[in-house]
Amino acid sequence: MRAVFEQELWGNGYGVVAGVDEVGRGALAGPVVAGVVVLSPYFDEPWLERVRDSKELRPRQRQELSKLIQGQALASGVGLASVEEIDKGGILPATRLAMERAISGLTVGPQYLLIDYLKLPRLPIPQRGIVHGDRLCLSIACASIVAKVSRDQMMVEMDVHYPGYSFAQNKGYGTPAHLQALGHLGPCLLHRYSFAPVGRA
């Protein structure tokens, strides 16, 4: 994948362009996690050609790329919104909150934001929401990988604390096995009670 969107912005004088994406919006359990990645205008590594939307990569590929991205990007980070925040305010506000937190933790201040689908009206930073941004925009795809690896690791760790739901395998998404476990065990503290399948359980 090539930095087409970023190159246009770099050419227009925006030196610090951040790509932003989230993972976990559709899950029944666990936080929603946002990733943010700032690539240098002079950054041109061969492995960038392997970057894709995180959903199109195998776990081992994501983990390898996440290390490369975080090690060589100008800046990167993650932010999350908790299950409690999702249930209290809704998934869309929680997603924006996770993105805002990821951006606020950057070591450099972004001059422009490229975001998958969404915009962040509370941030006074020029920005663009790109439909299918994780498939079309390099820095957004990088952000999706960083966020996915981070959230997956969280859910693997939570599987130890909340056994029986197979969080290490389903990462909180509503797989048949997860729904079956919900029916047998009922929800745990990691579940989003505002989501219909959990509420029914």
mmCIF file of C-alpha atoms in Angstrom:
data_model
loop_
_atom_site.group_PDB
_atom_site.id
_atom_site.type_symbol
_atom_site.label_atom_id
_atom_site.label_comp_id
_atom_site.label_asym_id
_atom_site.label_seq_id
_atom_site.Cartn_x
_atom_site.Cartn_y
_atom_site.Cartn_z
ATOM 1 C CA MET A 1 0.000 0.000 0.000
ATOM 2 C CA ARG A 2 1.272 3.466 -0.892
ATOM 3 C CA ALA A 3 0.868 6.708 1.033
ATOM 4 C CA VAL A 4 -1.341 8.421 -1.573
ATOM 5 C CA PHE A 5 -3.470 10.455 0.845
ATOM 6 C CA GLU A 6 -0.477 11.336 2.989
ATOM 7 C CA GLN A 7 1.648 12.448 0.052
ATOM 8 C CA GLU A 8 -1.040 14.893 -1.044
ATOM 9 C CA LEU A 9 -1.141 16.413 2.437
ATOM 10 C CA TRP A 10 2.648 16.472 2.789
ATOM 11 C CA GLY A 11 2.791 18.289 -0.522
ATOM 12 C CA ASN A 12 0.338 20.868 0.845
ATOM 13 C CA GLY A 13 2.526 21.600 3.847
ATOM 14 C CA TYR A 14 1.095 19.242 6.476
ATOM 15 C CA GLY A 15 4.248 17.631 7.846
ATOM 16 C CA VAL A 16 2.610 15.638 10.651
ATOM 17 C CA VAL A 17 -0.264 13.521 9.309
ATOM 18 C CA ALA A 18 -1.864 10.965 11.630
ATOM 19 C CA GLY A 19 -3.901 7.950 10.555
ATOM 20 C CA VAL A 20 -6.585 6.811 13.007
ATOM 21 C CA ASP A 21 -8.698 3.649 13.188
ATOM 22 C CA GLU A 22 -10.549 1.570 15.758
ATOM 23 C CA VAL A 23 -11.212 -2.087 16.476
ATOM 24 C CA GLY A 24 -13.847 -3.745 18.596
ATOM 25 C CA ARG A 25 -16.915 -1.665 17.770
ATOM 26 C CA GLY A 26 -18.966 -4.748 16.952
ATOM 27 C CA ALA A 27 -17.746 -6.968 19.786
ATOM 28 C CA LEU A 28 -20.046 -8.038 22.613
ATOM 29 C CA ALA A 29 -17.312 -7.807 25.229
ATOM 30 C CA GLY A 30 -14.204 -5.781 25.960
ATOM 31 C CA PRO A 31 -13.202 -2.204 25.231
ATOM 32 C CA VAL A 32 -13.183 -0.404 21.933
ATOM 33 C CA VAL A 33 -9.559 0.389 21.061
ATOM 34 C CA ALA A 34 -8.246 3.056 18.706
ATOM 35 C CA GLY A 35 -4.832 3.189 17.090
ATOM 36 C CA VAL A 36 -3.023 6.206 15.703
ATOM 37 C CA VAL A 37 0.104 6.227 13.538
ATOM 38 C CA VAL A 38 2.167 9.131 12.189
ATOM 39 C CA LEU A 39 4.439 8.231 9.284
ATOM 40 C CA SER A 40 7.390 10.368 8.314
ATOM 41 C CA PRO A 41 7.258 11.977 4.846
ATOM 42 C CA TYR A 42 10.689 10.415 4.266
ATOM 43 C CA PHE A 43 9.630 6.968 5.464
ATOM 44 C CA ASP A 44 9.877 4.372 2.698
ATOM 45 C CA GLU A 45 10.453 0.826 3.899
ATOM 46 C CA PRO A 46 9.923 -2.291 1.718
ATOM 47 C CA TRP A 47 7.646 -3.879 4.335
ATOM 48 C CA LEU A 48 5.073 -1.100 3.853
ATOM 49 C CA GLU A 49 3.939 -2.968 0.734
ATOM 50 C CA ARG A 50 2.684 -5.722 3.061
ATOM 51 C CA VAL A 51 0.443 -3.394 5.052
ATOM 52 C CA ARG A 52 -3.272 -4.104 4.641
ATOM 53 C CA ASP A 53 -6.461 -3.649 6.582
ATOM 54 C CA SER A 54 -5.819 -5.625 9.766
ATOM 55 C CA LYS A 55 -8.776 -7.927 9.037
ATOM 56 C CA GLU A 56 -7.028 -9.145 5.878
ATOM 57 C CA LEU A 57 -3.889 -10.269 7.724
ATOM 58 C CA ARG A 58 -3.154 -13.379 9.743
ATOM 59 C CA PRO A 59 -2.361 -12.894 13.454
ATOM 60 C CA ARG A 60 1.356 -13.536 13.001
ATOM 61 C CA GLN A 61 1.509 -11.036 10.121
ATOM 62 C CA ARG A 62 -0.275 -8.408 12.216
ATOM 63 C CA GLN A 63 2.061 -8.907 15.146
ATOM 64 C CA GLU A 64 5.158 -8.621 12.979
ATOM 65 C CA LEU A 65 3.882 -5.510 11.209
ATOM 66 C CA SER A 66 2.751 -3.887 14.448
ATOM 67 C CA LYS A 67 6.280 -4.142 15.841
ATOM 68 C CA LEU A 68 7.740 -2.651 12.662
ATOM 69 C CA ILE A 69 5.188 0.170 12.606
ATOM 70 C CA GLN A 70 5.658 1.120 16.244
ATOM 71 C CA GLY A 71 9.419 0.832 15.986
ATOM 72 C CA GLN A 72 9.852 2.934 12.858
ATOM 73 C CA ALA A 73 6.910 5.356 12.643
ATOM 74 C CA LEU A 74 7.381 8.955 13.680
ATOM 75 C CA ALA A 75 4.834 8.339 16.451
ATOM 76 C CA SER A 76 2.133 5.830 17.319
ATOM 77 C CA GLY A 77 -0.198 4.956 20.145
ATOM 78 C CA VAL A 78 -3.471 3.454 21.293
ATOM 79 C CA GLY A 79 -6.408 4.669 23.329
ATOM 80 C CA LEU A 80 -9.453 2.855 24.624
ATOM 81 C CA ALA A 81 -12.938 3.371 25.947
ATOM 82 C CA SER A 82 -14.119 0.963 28.603
ATOM 83 C CA VAL A 83 -17.145 -1.305 28.645
ATOM 84 C CA GLU A 84 -18.724 1.041 31.206
ATOM 85 C CA GLU A 85 -18.224 4.022 28.878
ATOM 86 C CA ILE A 86 -19.694 2.083 25.954
ATOM 87 C CA ASP A 87 -22.786 1.097 27.961
ATOM 88 C CA LYS A 88 -23.259 4.586 29.379
ATOM 89 C CA GLY A 89 -22.795 6.703 26.262
ATOM 90 C CA GLY A 90 -23.140 4.360 23.290
ATOM 91 C CA ILE A 91 -20.600 2.782 20.994
ATOM 92 C CA LEU A 92 -20.137 5.714 18.605
ATOM 93 C CA PRO A 93 -19.305 8.309 21.300
ATOM 94 C CA ALA A 94 -17.075 5.719 22.971
ATOM 95 C CA THR A 95 -15.267 5.092 19.689
ATOM 96 C CA ARG A 96 -14.611 8.810 19.254
ATOM 97 C CA LEU A 97 -13.419 8.985 22.869
ATOM 98 C CA ALA A 98 -10.937 6.150 22.292
ATOM 99 C CA MET A 99 -9.639 7.937 19.189
ATOM 100 C CA GLU A 100 -9.270 11.227 21.051
ATOM 101 C CA ARG A 101 -7.328 9.484 23.807
ATOM 102 C CA ALA A 102 -5.013 7.800 21.311
ATOM 103 C CA ILE A 103 -4.295 11.127 19.620
ATOM 104 C CA SER A 104 -3.757 12.961 22.918
ATOM 105 C CA GLY A 105 -1.046 10.467 23.847
ATOM 106 C CA LEU A 106 1.095 11.127 20.785
ATOM 107 C CA THR A 107 4.583 12.519 21.337
ATOM 108 C CA VAL A 108 4.105 14.849 18.351
ATOM 109 C CA GLY A 109 1.122 17.055 17.636
ATOM 110 C CA PRO A 110 -0.658 16.054 14.417
ATOM 111 C CA GLN A 111 -1.415 18.771 11.894
ATOM 112 C CA TYR A 112 -3.956 16.681 9.999
ATOM 113 C CA LEU A 113 -6.007 13.571 10.803
ATOM 114 C CA LEU A 114 -6.983 10.827 8.363
ATOM 115 C CA ILE A 115 -9.706 8.762 10.018
ATOM 116 C CA ASP A 116 -11.526 5.614 8.984
ATOM 117 C CA TYR A 117 -15.143 6.719 8.305
ATOM 118 C CA LEU A 118 -15.473 9.093 11.248
ATOM 119 C CA LYS A 119 -14.638 12.663 12.121
ATOM 120 C CA LEU A 120 -13.784 14.002 15.569
ATOM 121 C CA PRO A 121 -15.684 17.294 15.918
ATOM 122 C CA ARG A 122 -14.288 18.015 19.380
ATOM 123 C CA LEU A 123 -10.716 18.187 18.074
ATOM 124 C CA PRO A 124 -9.648 21.482 16.451
ATOM 125 C CA ILE A 125 -7.429 19.703 13.934
ATOM 126 C CA PRO A 126 -8.032 19.571 10.161
ATOM 127 C CA GLN A 127 -9.303 16.101 9.359
ATOM 128 C CA ARG A 128 -10.885 13.841 6.796
ATOM 129 C CA GLY A 129 -13.027 10.763 7.252
ATOM 130 C CA ILE A 130 -12.303 8.193 4.537
ATOM 131 C CA VAL A 131 -14.783 5.451 3.677
ATOM 132 C CA HIS A 132 -12.924 2.131 3.717
ATOM 133 C CA GLY A 133 -9.902 4.085 4.927
ATOM 134 C CA ASP A 134 -8.312 0.966 6.388
ATOM 135 C CA ARG A 135 -8.181 -0.481 2.856
ATOM 136 C CA LEU A 136 -7.183 2.685 1.009
ATOM 137 C CA CYS A 137 -4.981 4.799 3.292
ATOM 138 C CA LEU A 138 -1.576 3.615 4.483
ATOM 139 C CA SER A 139 -1.459 5.349 7.862
ATOM 140 C CA ILE A 140 -5.044 4.318 8.677
ATOM 141 C CA ALA A 141 -4.193 0.708 7.801
ATOM 142 C CA CYS A 142 -1.124 0.952 10.051
ATOM 143 C CA ALA A 143 -3.328 2.305 12.849
ATOM 144 C CA SER A 144 -5.778 -0.563 12.384
ATOM 145 C CA ILE A 145 -2.952 -3.091 12.768
ATOM 146 C CA VAL A 146 -1.582 -1.457 15.921
ATOM 147 C CA ALA A 147 -5.073 -1.262 17.442
ATOM 148 C CA LYS A 148 -5.984 -4.835 16.508
ATOM 149 C CA VAL A 149 -2.826 -6.351 17.977
ATOM 150 C CA SER A 150 -3.222 -4.325 21.155
ATOM 151 C CA ARG A 151 -6.879 -5.240 21.673
ATOM 152 C CA ASP A 152 -6.358 -8.910 20.826
ATOM 153 C CA GLN A 153 -3.660 -9.110 23.485
ATOM 154 C CA MET A 154 -5.990 -7.510 26.025
ATOM 155 C CA MET A 155 -8.672 -10.096 25.283
ATOM 156 C CA VAL A 156 -6.208 -12.976 25.543
ATOM 157 C CA GLU A 157 -5.240 -11.703 28.998
ATOM 158 C CA MET A 158 -8.897 -11.269 29.989
ATOM 159 C CA ASP A 159 -9.583 -14.900 29.069
ATOM 160 C CA VAL A 160 -7.602 -15.879 32.160
ATOM 161 C CA HIS A 161 -9.725 -13.679 34.428
ATOM 162 C CA TYR A 162 -13.058 -14.562 32.802
ATOM 163 C CA PRO A 163 -12.818 -18.229 31.757
ATOM 164 C CA GLY A 164 -15.533 -20.032 29.863
ATOM 165 C CA TYR A 165 -16.218 -17.463 27.140
ATOM 166 C CA SER A 166 -13.144 -18.269 24.968
ATOM 167 C CA PHE A 167 -12.116 -14.614 24.771
ATOM 168 C CA ALA A 168 -8.636 -15.685 23.659
ATOM 169 C CA GLN A 169 -10.210 -17.150 20.522
ATOM 170 C CA ASN A 170 -13.212 -14.921 19.754
ATOM 171 C CA LYS A 171 -11.766 -11.635 21.131
ATOM 172 C CA GLY A 172 -15.225 -10.759 22.459
ATOM 173 C CA TYR A 173 -17.067 -11.025 19.148
ATOM 174 C CA GLY A 174 -20.394 -12.845 18.911
ATOM 175 C CA THR A 175 -19.277 -16.197 17.549
ATOM 176 C CA PRO A 176 -21.638 -19.175 17.940
ATOM 177 C CA ALA A 177 -19.460 -20.556 20.755
ATOM 178 C CA HIS A 178 -19.447 -17.200 22.532
ATOM 179 C CA LEU A 179 -23.227 -16.868 22.259
ATOM 180 C CA GLN A 180 -23.624 -20.403 23.564
ATOM 181 C CA ALA A 181 -21.395 -19.590 26.542
ATOM 182 C CA LEU A 182 -23.452 -16.456 27.189
ATOM 183 C CA GLY A 183 -26.579 -18.612 27.311
ATOM 184 C CA HIS A 184 -25.034 -21.043 29.773
ATOM 185 C CA LEU A 185 -23.010 -18.712 31.996
ATOM 186 C CA GLY A 186 -24.738 -15.369 31.596
ATOM 187 C CA PRO A 187 -22.760 -12.151 31.061
ATOM 188 C CA CYS A 188 -19.586 -11.263 32.943
ATOM 189 C CA LEU A 189 -18.204 -7.840 33.849
ATOM 190 C CA LEU A 190 -16.435 -7.636 30.500
ATOM 191 C CA HIS A 191 -19.669 -7.824 28.518
ATOM 192 C CA ARG A 192 -21.487 -4.832 27.027
ATOM 193 C CA TYR A 193 -24.927 -4.981 28.590
ATOM 194 C CA SER A 194 -26.263 -2.365 26.158
ATOM 195 C CA PHE A 195 -25.723 -4.753 23.228
ATOM 196 C CA ALA A 196 -28.829 -6.802 22.457
ATOM 197 C CA PRO A 197 -27.381 -10.353 22.603
ATOM 198 C CA VAL A 198 -25.899 -9.616 26.032
ATOM 199 C CA GLY A 199 -29.090 -7.980 27.261
ATOM 200 C CA ARG A 200 -31.100 -11.016 26.207
ATOM 201 C CA ALA A 201 -28.699 -13.312 28.026
#
